[in-house]
PDB file of C-alpha atoms and ligand atoms in Angstrom:
ATOM      1  CA  MET A  45       0.000   0.000   0.000  1.00 93.00           C
ATOM      2  CA  ASN A  46       1.450   3.373  -0.998  1.00 96.00           C
ATOM      3  CA  ILE A  47       0.332   6.329   1.092  1.00 98.00           C
ATOM      4  CA  PHE A  48       0.689  10.012   0.239  1.00 98.00           C
ATOM      5  CA  VAL A  49       0.623  12.287   3.293  1.00 98.00           C
ATOM      6  CA  LEU A  50       0.391  16.079   3.047  1.00 98.00           C
ATOM      7  CA  THR A  51       1.096  17.950   6.283  1.00 98.00           C
ATOM      8  CA  GLY A  52       0.509  21.574   7.253  1.00 98.00           C
ATOM      9  CA  ALA A  53       1.064  23.854  10.218  1.00 98.00           C
ATOM     10  CA  GLY A  54      -1.391  21.899  12.413  1.00 98.00           C
ATOM     11  CA  VAL A  55       1.027  18.970  12.674  1.00 98.00           C
ATOM     12  CA  SER A  56       3.612  21.238  14.336  1.00 98.00           C
ATOM     13  CA  ALA A  57       1.153  23.306  16.410  1.00 97.00           C
ATOM     14  CA  GLU A  58       1.676  21.209  19.545  1.00 98.00           C
ATOM     15  CA  SER A  59       5.444  21.681  19.174  1.00 98.00           C
ATOM     16  CA  GLY A  60       4.859  25.377  19.797  1.00 96.00           C
ATOM     17  CA  LEU A  61       5.183  26.566  16.197  1.00 95.00           C
ATOM     18  CA  GLY A  62       2.352  28.872  15.208  1.00 90.00           C
ATOM     19  CA  THR A  63      -0.233  28.054  12.575  1.00 96.00           C
ATOM     20  CA  PHE A  64      -1.250  30.739  10.068  1.00 96.00           C
ATOM     21  CA  ARG A  65      -5.010  31.155   9.994  1.00 92.00           C
ATOM     22  CA  ASP A  66      -6.226  30.145  13.457  1.00 89.00           C
ATOM     23  CA  LYS A  67      -7.418  32.901  15.819  1.00 89.00           C
ATOM     24  CA  THR A  68      -3.855  33.580  17.050  1.00 90.00           C
ATOM     25  CA  GLY A  69      -2.203  32.458  13.788  1.00 94.00           C
ATOM     26  CA  LEU A  70       0.789  34.211  12.235  1.00 93.00           C
ATOM     27  CA  TRP A  71      -1.193  35.708   9.363  1.00 94.00           C
ATOM     28  CA  THR A  72      -3.807  37.139  11.729  1.00 93.00           C
ATOM     29  CA  ARG A  73      -1.042  39.007  13.602  1.00 93.00           C
ATOM     30  CA  PHE A  74       1.278  39.859  10.710  1.00 93.00           C
ATOM     31  CA  ASP A  75       0.543  40.926   7.148  1.00 95.00           C
ATOM     32  CA  PRO A  76       1.937  38.259   4.790  1.00 95.00           C
ATOM     33  CA  MET A  77       2.052  40.796   1.945  1.00 96.00           C
ATOM     34  CA  LYS A  78       4.613  42.778   3.966  1.00 96.00           C
ATOM     35  CA  LEU A  79       6.682  39.757   5.021  1.00 97.00           C
ATOM     36  CA  ALA A  80       6.287  36.847   2.644  1.00 97.00           C
ATOM     37  CA  THR A  81       6.497  38.101  -0.942  1.00 98.00           C
ATOM     38  CA  PRO A  82       9.480  38.800  -3.224  1.00 97.00           C
ATOM     39  CA  GLY A  83       8.284  42.435  -3.426  1.00 97.00           C
ATOM     40  CA  ALA A  84       8.311  42.820   0.367  1.00 97.00           C
ATOM     41  CA  PHE A  85      11.862  41.441   0.516  1.00 97.00           C
ATOM     42  CA  ALA A  86      13.030  43.816  -2.219  1.00 96.00           C
ATOM     43  CA  LEU A  87      11.438  46.769  -0.419  1.00 97.00           C
ATOM     44  CA  ASN A  88      12.312  45.947   3.164  1.00 97.00           C
ATOM     45  CA  PRO A  89      14.795  43.073   3.517  1.00 97.00           C
ATOM     46  CA  ASP A  90      15.609  43.956   7.145  1.00 97.00           C
ATOM     47  CA  GLU A  91      12.003  43.508   8.256  1.00 97.00           C
ATOM     48  CA  VAL A  92      11.647  40.231   6.347  1.00 97.00           C
ATOM     49  CA  HIS A  93      14.923  38.887   7.787  1.00 98.00           C
ATOM     50  CA  THR A  94      13.823  39.850  11.321  1.00 97.00           C
ATOM     51  CA  PHE A  95      10.541  37.960  10.892  1.00 97.00           C
ATOM     52  CA  TYR A  96      12.245  34.786   9.629  1.00 98.00           C
ATOM     53  CA  ASN A  97      15.108  35.085  12.150  1.00 98.00           C
ATOM     54  CA  LEU A  98      12.530  34.976  14.967  1.00 97.00           C
ATOM     55  CA  ARG A  99      10.793  31.984  13.407  1.00 97.00           C
ATOM     56  CA  ARG A 100      14.184  30.230  12.982  1.00 98.00           C
ATOM     57  CA  ARG A 101      15.062  30.797  16.657  1.00 98.00           C
ATOM     58  CA  ASN A 102      11.635  29.518  17.677  1.00 97.00           C
ATOM     59  CA  LEU A 103      12.159  26.407  15.526  1.00 98.00           C
ATOM     60  CA  LEU A 104      15.590  25.702  17.009  1.00 98.00           C
ATOM     61  CA  GLU A 105      13.978  25.605  20.467  1.00 98.00           C
ATOM     62  CA  ALA A 106      11.072  23.364  19.394  1.00 98.00           C
ATOM     63  CA  SER A 107      10.904  19.557  19.402  1.00 98.00           C
ATOM     64  CA  PRO A 108       8.911  17.063  17.366  1.00 98.00           C
ATOM     65  CA  ASN A 109       5.610  15.938  18.897  1.00 98.00           C
ATOM     66  CA  PRO A 110       3.960  12.475  18.811  1.00 98.00           C
ATOM     67  CA  ALA A 111       2.381  13.217  15.401  1.00 98.00           C
ATOM     68  CA  HIS A 112       5.817  13.654  13.788  1.00 98.00           C
ATOM     69  CA  VAL A 113       7.079  10.540  15.592  1.00 98.00           C
ATOM     70  CA  ALA A 114       4.076   8.473  14.421  1.00 98.00           C
ATOM     71  CA  LEU A 115       4.639   9.490  10.771  1.00 98.00           C
ATOM     72  CA  ALA A 116       8.302   8.498  11.006  1.00 98.00           C
ATOM     73  CA  ARG A 117       7.196   5.115  12.387  1.00 98.00           C
ATOM     74  CA  LEU A 118       4.697   4.731   9.534  1.00 98.00           C
ATOM     75  CA  GLU A 119       7.446   5.361   6.959  1.00 98.00           C
ATOM     76  CA  ALA A 120       9.639   2.681   8.564  1.00 97.00           C
ATOM     77  CA  GLU A 121       6.803   0.133   8.896  1.00 96.00           C
ATOM     78  CA  LEU A 122       5.600   0.592   5.308  1.00 96.00           C
ATOM     79  CA  GLY A 123       9.196   0.283   4.107  1.00 95.00           C
ATOM     80  CA  LYS A 124       9.434  -3.182   5.735  1.00 94.00           C
ATOM     81  CA  ARG A 125       6.349  -4.271   3.752  1.00 90.00           C
ATOM     82  CA  LYS A 126       7.487  -3.175   0.260  1.00 88.00           C
ATOM     83  CA  SER A 127       5.116  -0.225   0.561  1.00 93.00           C
ATOM     84  CA  ARG A 128       5.899   3.456   0.650  1.00 96.00           C
ATOM     85  CA  LEU A 129       5.034   6.635   2.496  1.00 98.00           C
ATOM     86  CA  PHE A 130       5.456   9.774   0.402  1.00 98.00           C
ATOM     87  CA  LEU A 131       5.511  12.635   2.877  1.00 98.00           C
ATOM     88  CA  VAL A 132       5.009  16.143   1.512  1.00 98.00           C
ATOM     89  CA  THR A 133       4.971  19.052   3.903  1.00 98.00           C
ATOM     90  CA  GLN A 134       3.983  22.671   3.470  1.00 98.00           C
ATOM     91  CA  ASN A 135       5.916  23.344   6.669  1.00 98.00           C
ATOM     92  CA  ILE A 136       9.321  24.973   6.554  1.00 98.00           C
ATOM     93  CA  ASP A 137      10.336  23.411   9.888  1.00 98.00           C
ATOM     94  CA  ASP A 138      12.497  20.273  10.148  1.00 98.00           C
ATOM     95  CA  LEU A 139      10.447  18.484  12.803  1.00 98.00           C
ATOM     96  CA  HIS A 140       9.552  15.510  10.550  1.00 98.00           C
ATOM     97  CA  GLU A 141      13.259  14.908   9.951  1.00 98.00           C
ATOM     98  CA  ARG A 142      14.109  15.321  13.642  1.00 98.00           C
ATOM     99  CA  ALA A 143      11.422  12.748  14.494  1.00 98.00           C
ATOM    100  CA  GLY A 144      13.164  10.267  12.183  1.00 98.00           C
ATOM    101  CA  SER A 145      11.431  10.629   8.795  1.00 98.00           C
ATOM    102  CA  GLN A 146      13.993   9.766   6.120  1.00 98.00           C
ATOM    103  CA  CYS A 147      12.270  11.209   3.097  1.00 98.00           C
ATOM    104  CA  VAL A 148      10.431  14.536   3.368  1.00 98.00           C
ATOM    105  CA  THR A 149       9.484  16.744   0.429  1.00 98.00           C
ATOM    106  CA  HIS A 150       9.373  20.405   1.474  1.00 98.00           C
ATOM    107  CA  MET A 151       7.175  22.080  -1.111  1.00 98.00           C
ATOM    108  CA  HIS A 152       7.400  25.506   0.619  1.00 98.00           C
ATOM    109  CA  GLY A 153      11.140  25.338   1.324  1.00 98.00           C
ATOM    110  CA  GLU A 154      13.134  25.027   4.548  1.00 98.00           C
ATOM    111  CA  LEU A 155      13.708  27.641   7.219  1.00 98.00           C
ATOM    112  CA  LEU A 156      17.109  26.227   8.205  1.00 98.00           C
ATOM    113  CA  LYS A 157      18.499  26.818   4.728  1.00 98.00           C
ATOM    114  CA  ALA A 158      19.486  29.993   2.870  1.00 98.00           C
ATOM    115  CA  ARG A 159      19.554  30.576  -0.875  1.00 98.00           C
ATOM    116  CA  CYS A 160      21.892  32.897  -2.756  1.00 98.00           C
ATOM    117  CA  THR A 161      20.116  35.110  -5.255  1.00 96.00           C
ATOM    118  CA  ALA A 162      23.439  35.607  -7.084  1.00 97.00           C
ATOM    119  CA  CYS A 163      24.629  32.010  -7.603  1.00 98.00           C
ATOM    120  CA  ASP A 164      21.475  30.005  -6.619  1.00 97.00           C
ATOM    121  CA  ALA A 165      23.403  27.877  -4.101  1.00 98.00           C
ATOM    122  CA  VAL A 166      21.233  26.499  -1.298  1.00 98.00           C
ATOM    123  CA  GLY A 167      22.867  25.551   1.981  1.00 97.00           C
ATOM    124  CA  SER A 168      22.216  24.933   5.637  1.00 97.00           C
ATOM    125  CA  TYR A 169      21.910  28.198   7.626  1.00 96.00           C
ATOM    126  CA  ILE A 170      20.948  28.139  11.297  1.00 96.00           C
ATOM    127  CA  ASP A 171      22.156  31.620  12.304  1.00 96.00           C
ATOM    128  CA  ASP A 172      20.253  34.873  11.912  1.00 97.00           C
ATOM    129  CA  LEU A 173      20.323  36.137   8.329  1.00 97.00           C
ATOM    130  CA  GLY A 174      21.189  39.771   7.635  1.00 96.00           C
ATOM    131  CA  VAL A 175      21.317  42.085   4.645  1.00 96.00           C
ATOM    132  CA  ASP A 176      25.137  42.220   4.664  1.00 95.00           C
ATOM    133  CA  ASP A 177      25.798  38.490   4.979  1.00 96.00           C
ATOM    134  CA  ARG A 178      28.023  36.933   2.333  1.00 96.00           C
ATOM    135  CA  CYS A 179      27.069  33.826   0.406  1.00 97.00           C
ATOM    136  CA  PRO A 180      29.300  31.011   1.752  1.00 95.00           C
ATOM    137  CA  HIS A 181      29.438  29.610  -1.788  1.00 97.00           C
ATOM    138  CA  CYS A 182      30.225  32.582  -4.102  1.00 97.00           C
ATOM    139  CA  GLY A 183      31.186  35.220  -1.522  1.00 97.00           C
ATOM    140  CA  GLN A 184      28.687  37.796  -2.797  1.00 96.00           C
ATOM    141  CA  PRO A 185      27.550  40.146   0.018  1.00 96.00           C
ATOM    142  CA  GLY A 186      23.845  40.898   0.545  1.00 94.00           C
ATOM    143  CA  SER A 187      22.554  38.102  -1.665  1.00 95.00           C
ATOM    144  CA  LEU A 188      21.198  35.604   0.858  1.00 97.00           C
ATOM    145  CA  ARG A 189      17.494  35.034   1.440  1.00 98.00           C
ATOM    146  CA  PRO A 190      15.593  32.408   3.436  1.00 98.00           C
ATOM    147  CA  HIS A 191      15.072  29.260   1.343  1.00 98.00           C
ATOM    148  CA  VAL A 192      11.308  29.515   1.645  1.00 98.00           C
ATOM    149  CA  VAL A 193       8.571  29.895  -0.946  1.00 98.00           C
ATOM    150  CA  TRP A 194       6.820  33.243  -0.786  1.00 98.00           C
ATOM    151  CA  PHE A 195       3.409  34.280  -2.108  1.00 96.00           C
ATOM    152  CA  GLY A 196       3.739  34.743  -5.848  1.00 95.00           C
ATOM    153  CA  GLU A 197       6.487  32.096  -6.123  1.00 97.00           C
ATOM    154  CA  TYR A 198       6.073  28.571  -7.444  1.00 97.00           C
ATOM    155  CA  PRO A 199       6.294  25.743  -4.880  1.00 98.00           C
ATOM    156  CA  LEU A 200       9.210  23.317  -5.092  1.00 98.00           C
ATOM    157  CA  HIS A 201       9.327  19.678  -6.311  1.00 98.00           C
ATOM    158  CA  MET A 202       5.937  19.819  -8.039  1.00 98.00           C
ATOM    159  CA  ALA A 203       6.814  17.244 -10.740  1.00 98.00           C
ATOM    160  CA  THR A 204       7.900  14.689  -8.116  1.00 98.00           C
ATOM    161  CA  ILE A 205       4.779  15.401  -6.062  1.00 98.00           C
ATOM    162  CA  ASP A 206       2.532  14.971  -9.081  1.00 98.00           C
ATOM    163  CA  GLU A 207       4.113  11.624  -9.928  1.00 98.00           C
ATOM    164  CA  ALA A 208       3.739  10.400  -6.335  1.00 98.00           C
ATOM    165  CA  LEU A 209       0.068  11.446  -6.315  1.00 97.00           C
ATOM    166  CA  GLN A 210      -0.509   9.319  -9.401  1.00 96.00           C
ATOM    167  CA  ASN A 211       1.044   6.279  -7.744  1.00 96.00           C
ATOM    168  CA  THR A 212      -0.670   6.243  -4.384  1.00 98.00           C
ATOM    169  CA  ASP A 213      -3.464   4.155  -2.894  1.00 97.00           C
ATOM    170  CA  LEU A 214      -4.450   6.603  -0.165  1.00 98.00           C
ATOM    171  CA  PHE A 215      -4.203  10.399   0.130  1.00 98.00           C
ATOM    172  CA  VAL A 216      -4.061  11.796   3.666  1.00 98.00           C
ATOM    173  CA  SER A 217      -4.148  15.475   4.598  1.00 98.00           C
ATOM    174  CA  ILE A 218      -2.982  16.372   8.111  1.00 98.00           C
ATOM    175  CA  GLY A 219      -3.192  19.722   9.924  1.00 98.00           C
ATOM    176  CA  THR A 220      -3.822  21.986   6.969  1.00 98.00           C
ATOM    177  CA  SER A 221      -6.699  24.397   6.390  1.00 97.00           C
ATOM    178  CA  GLY A 222      -6.765  23.584   2.671  1.00 96.00           C
ATOM    179  CA  SER A 223      -6.687  27.225   1.678  1.00 95.00           C
ATOM    180  CA  VAL A 224      -3.343  27.608  -0.116  1.00 96.00           C
ATOM    181  CA  TYR A 225      -2.916  26.249  -3.629  1.00 96.00           C
ATOM    182  CA  PRO A 226      -1.519  24.149  -5.190  1.00 97.00           C
ATOM    183  CA  ALA A 227      -1.453  21.968  -2.015  1.00 98.00           C
ATOM    184  CA  ALA A 228      -5.155  22.645  -1.390  1.00 98.00           C
ATOM    185  CA  GLY A 229      -5.907  21.092  -4.796  1.00 98.00           C
ATOM    186  CA  PHE A 230      -4.194  17.733  -4.136  1.00 98.00           C
ATOM    187  CA  VAL A 231      -7.310  16.182  -2.578  1.00 98.00           C
ATOM    188  CA  LYS A 232      -9.430  16.950  -5.654  1.00 98.00           C
ATOM    189  CA  GLN A 233      -6.672  15.603  -7.908  1.00 98.00           C
ATOM    190  CA  ALA A 234      -6.561  12.390  -5.835  1.00 98.00           C
ATOM    191  CA  LYS A 235     -10.344  12.012  -5.840  1.00 97.00           C
ATOM    192  CA  ASP A 236     -10.545  12.543  -9.608  1.00 97.00           C
ATOM    193  CA  GLN A 237      -8.090   9.632  -9.955  1.00 97.00           C
ATOM    194  CA  GLY A 238     -10.292   7.390  -7.776  1.00 97.00           C
ATOM    195  CA  ILE A 239      -7.878   7.461  -4.835  1.00 98.00           C
ATOM    196  CA  ARG A 240      -9.320   7.168  -1.317  1.00 98.00           C
ATOM    197  CA  THR A 241      -8.938  10.371   0.704  1.00 98.00           C
ATOM    198  CA  CYS A 242      -8.601  10.978   4.442  1.00 98.00           C
ATOM    199  CA  GLU A 243      -8.348  14.111   6.572  1.00 98.00           C
ATOM    200  CA  ILE A 244      -6.858  14.451  10.070  1.00 98.00           C
ATOM    201  CA  ASN A 245      -7.301  17.917  11.522  1.00 98.00           C
ATOM    202  CA  LEU A 246      -8.450  19.797  14.584  1.00 98.00           C
ATOM    203  CA  GLU A 247     -11.645  20.743  12.759  1.00 97.00           C
ATOM    204  CA  PRO A 248     -13.113  20.279   9.262  1.00 98.00           C
ATOM    205  CA  SER A 249     -10.904  22.037   6.700  1.00 97.00           C
ATOM    206  CA  ASP A 250     -12.082  24.109   3.728  1.00 96.00           C
ATOM    207  CA  ASN A 251     -11.997  20.883   1.657  1.00 97.00           C
ATOM    208  CA  ALA A 252     -13.752  18.660   4.207  1.00 98.00           C
ATOM    209  CA  ALA A 253     -16.468  17.596   1.729  1.00 98.00           C
ATOM    210  CA  LEU A 254     -13.852  15.969  -0.526  1.00 98.00           C
ATOM    211  CA  PHE A 255     -12.607  13.455   2.060  1.00 98.00           C
ATOM    212  CA  ASP A 256     -13.913   9.886   2.256  1.00 98.00           C
ATOM    213  CA  GLU A 257     -12.947   9.629   5.924  1.00 98.00           C
ATOM    214  CA  ALA A 258     -11.962  12.141   8.590  1.00 98.00           C
ATOM    215  CA  TYR A 259     -10.569  12.153  12.139  1.00 98.00           C
ATOM    216  CA  TYR A 260     -10.851  15.356  14.139  1.00 98.00           C
ATOM    217  CA  GLY A 261      -8.699  16.113  17.181  1.00 98.00           C
ATOM    218  CA  PRO A 262      -5.199  17.283  18.120  1.00 98.00           C
ATOM    219  CA  ALA A 263      -2.626  15.799  15.726  1.00 98.00           C
ATOM    220  CA  SER A 264      -0.505  14.331  18.553  1.00 98.00           C
ATOM    221  CA  GLN A 265      -3.367  11.934  19.374  1.00 98.00           C
ATOM    222  CA  ALA A 266      -5.313  11.667  16.118  1.00 98.00           C
ATOM    223  CA  VAL A 267      -2.269  10.972  13.908  1.00 98.00           C
ATOM    224  CA  ALA A 268      -0.800   8.484  16.390  1.00 98.00           C
ATOM    225  CA  ASP A 269      -4.129   6.577  16.530  1.00 98.00           C
ATOM    226  CA  TRP A 270      -4.515   6.587  12.739  1.00 98.00           C
ATOM    227  CA  VAL A 271      -0.943   5.336  12.199  1.00 98.00           C
ATOM    228  CA  GLU A 272      -1.515   2.387  14.564  1.00 97.00           C
ATOM    229  CA  LYS A 273      -4.676   1.515  12.625  1.00 97.00           C
ATOM    230  CA  ILE A 274      -2.894   1.637   9.258  1.00 96.00           C
ATOM    231  CA  ILE A 275      -0.012  -0.503  10.511  1.00 95.00           C
ATOM    232  CA  GLU A 276      -2.568  -3.122  11.605  1.00 93.00           C
ATOM    233  CA  VAL A 277      -4.239  -3.000   8.178  1.00 91.00           C
ATOM    234  CA  VAL A 278      -0.981  -3.505   6.258  1.00 90.00           C
ATOM    235  CA  THR A 279       0.324  -6.244   8.594  1.00 84.00           C
ATOM    236  CA  PRO A 280      -0.507  -9.687   7.177  1.00 80.00           C
ATOM    237  CA  ALA A 281      -2.514 -11.927   9.523  1.00 74.00           C
ATOM    238  CA  ARG A 282      -0.359 -14.615  11.166  1.00 69.00           C
TER     239      ARG A 282
HETATM  240  P1  OAD B 169      -3.209  27.052   8.387  1.00 73.21           P
HETATM  241  O1  OAD B 169      -2.880  27.915   9.556  1.00 73.21           O
HETATM  242  O2  OAD B 169      -3.919  27.666   7.248  1.00 73.21           O
HETATM  243  O3  OAD B 169      -4.077  25.802   8.880  1.00 73.21           O
HETATM  244  C1  OAD B 169      -3.666  25.028   9.977  1.00 73.21           C
HETATM  245  C2  OAD B 169      -4.712  23.943  10.198  1.00 73.21           C
HETATM  246  O4  OAD B 169      -4.264  23.135  11.273  1.00 73.21           O
HETATM  247  C3  OAD B 169      -6.102  24.479  10.590  1.00 73.21           C
HETATM  248  O5  OAD B 169      -7.095  23.819   9.815  1.00 73.21           O
HETATM  249  C4  OAD B 169      -6.228  24.117  12.064  1.00 73.21           C
HETATM  250  O6  OAD B 169      -7.551  23.785  12.444  1.00 73.21           O
HETATM  251  C5  OAD B 169      -5.335  22.895  12.160  1.00 73.21           C
HETATM  252  N1  OAD B 169      -4.754  22.681  13.492  1.00 73.21           N
HETATM  253  C6  OAD B 169      -4.400  23.590  14.429  1.00 73.21           C
HETATM  254  N2  OAD B 169      -3.896  22.998  15.515  1.00 73.21           N
HETATM  255  C7  OAD B 169      -3.930  21.661  15.274  1.00 73.21           C
HETATM  256  C8  OAD B 169      -3.562  20.506  16.020  1.00 73.21           C
HETATM  257  N3  OAD B 169      -3.035  20.578  17.248  1.00 73.21           N
HETATM  258  N4  OAD B 169      -3.758  19.299  15.456  1.00 73.21           N
HETATM  259  C9  OAD B 169      -4.299  19.178  14.208  1.00 73.21           C
HETATM  260  N5  OAD B 169      -4.673  20.228  13.465  1.00 73.21           N
HETATM  261  C10 OAD B 169      -4.487  21.452  13.987  1.00 73.21           C
HETATM  262  O7  OAD B 169      -1.828  26.363   7.927  1.00 73.21           O
HETATM  263  P2  OAD B 169      -1.512  25.607   6.565  1.00 73.21           P
HETATM  264  O8  OAD B 169      -2.726  24.967   5.996  1.00 73.21           O
HETATM  265  O9  OAD B 169      -0.318  24.775   6.799  1.00 73.21           O
HETATM  266  O10 OAD B 169       2.678  29.032   3.169  1.00 73.21           O
HETATM  267  O11 OAD B 169      -1.100  26.832   5.646  1.00 73.21           O
HETATM  268  C11 OAD B 169      -0.678  26.581   4.326  1.00 73.21           C
HETATM  269  C12 OAD B 169       0.347  27.599   3.926  1.00 73.21           C
HETATM  270  O12 OAD B 169      -0.147  28.920   4.181  1.00 73.21           O
HETATM  271  C13 OAD B 169       1.646  27.563   4.715  1.00 73.21           C
HETATM  272  O13 OAD B 169       2.545  26.577   4.257  1.00 73.21           O
HETATM  273  C14 OAD B 169       2.189  28.918   4.521  1.00 73.21           C
HETATM  274  C15 OAD B 169       0.937  29.738   4.714  1.00 73.21           C
HETATM  275  O14 OAD B 169       0.903  30.954   4.092  1.00 73.21           O
HETATM  276  C16 OAD B 169       3.663  29.901   2.871  1.00 73.21           C
HETATM  277  O15 OAD B 169       4.199  30.602   3.718  1.00 73.21           O
HETATM  278  C17 OAD B 169       4.039  29.903   1.427  1.00 73.21           C
END
């Protein structure tokens, strides 16, 4: 059984990383058009760096929660049974990896990496970023930006994601409001291909009507319970 899992901010909420659209979410307190677009960065790089520097520090202090751990276990268990978990995240944190997931596709980039706008090199970057920093690869000053996808930019790895979606038996959406495309369109794409769909979220998402099954509750519990159920289903009877 091949399973495609899409995660969003809700999977990391209990690790202390903010979501975007909940009552206290990041985008209800900050204007994304002033902080998360190429135009905003061109106009005010200091402010954009400060925003992402705070998020990076927050991430470095956070730890994976039981939902991340359960998904890492699912990847390992499916791997033992000639099956596959394809894990795509909209999150820019590295909590799936720190929980033990071996293969994570970050469609919105990674907060602990920087990209050089002069030479395109992408590398690990855990310190604060500043407007005068030099690219460690080409030495150009002032050319580094967070390796994250901003509004108006195209998400990463879309061809790989599309291929995985076409080769899955089950599509599962976890902790995402289903309001940002193209990720919000994956469930419709899966359904149109006759693939079974499942949602795990605190509450029904914008796309709730498109899911064949749904589990509502905090990810730390709901994902852990669902993973145990799936492992039972894919384990041959003795
Ligand atoms: P949202 O903030 O839009 O949605 C988070 C979802 O998680 C909501 O449906 C919540 O109900 C749910 N949630 C909150 N706490 C939860 C918990 N403990 N357990 C389970 N679910 C919980 O975040 P995303 O859908 O991830 O993009 O947002 C998508 C994209 O919008 C982000 O990747 C980001 C943002 O703008 C970029 O920055 C490009």
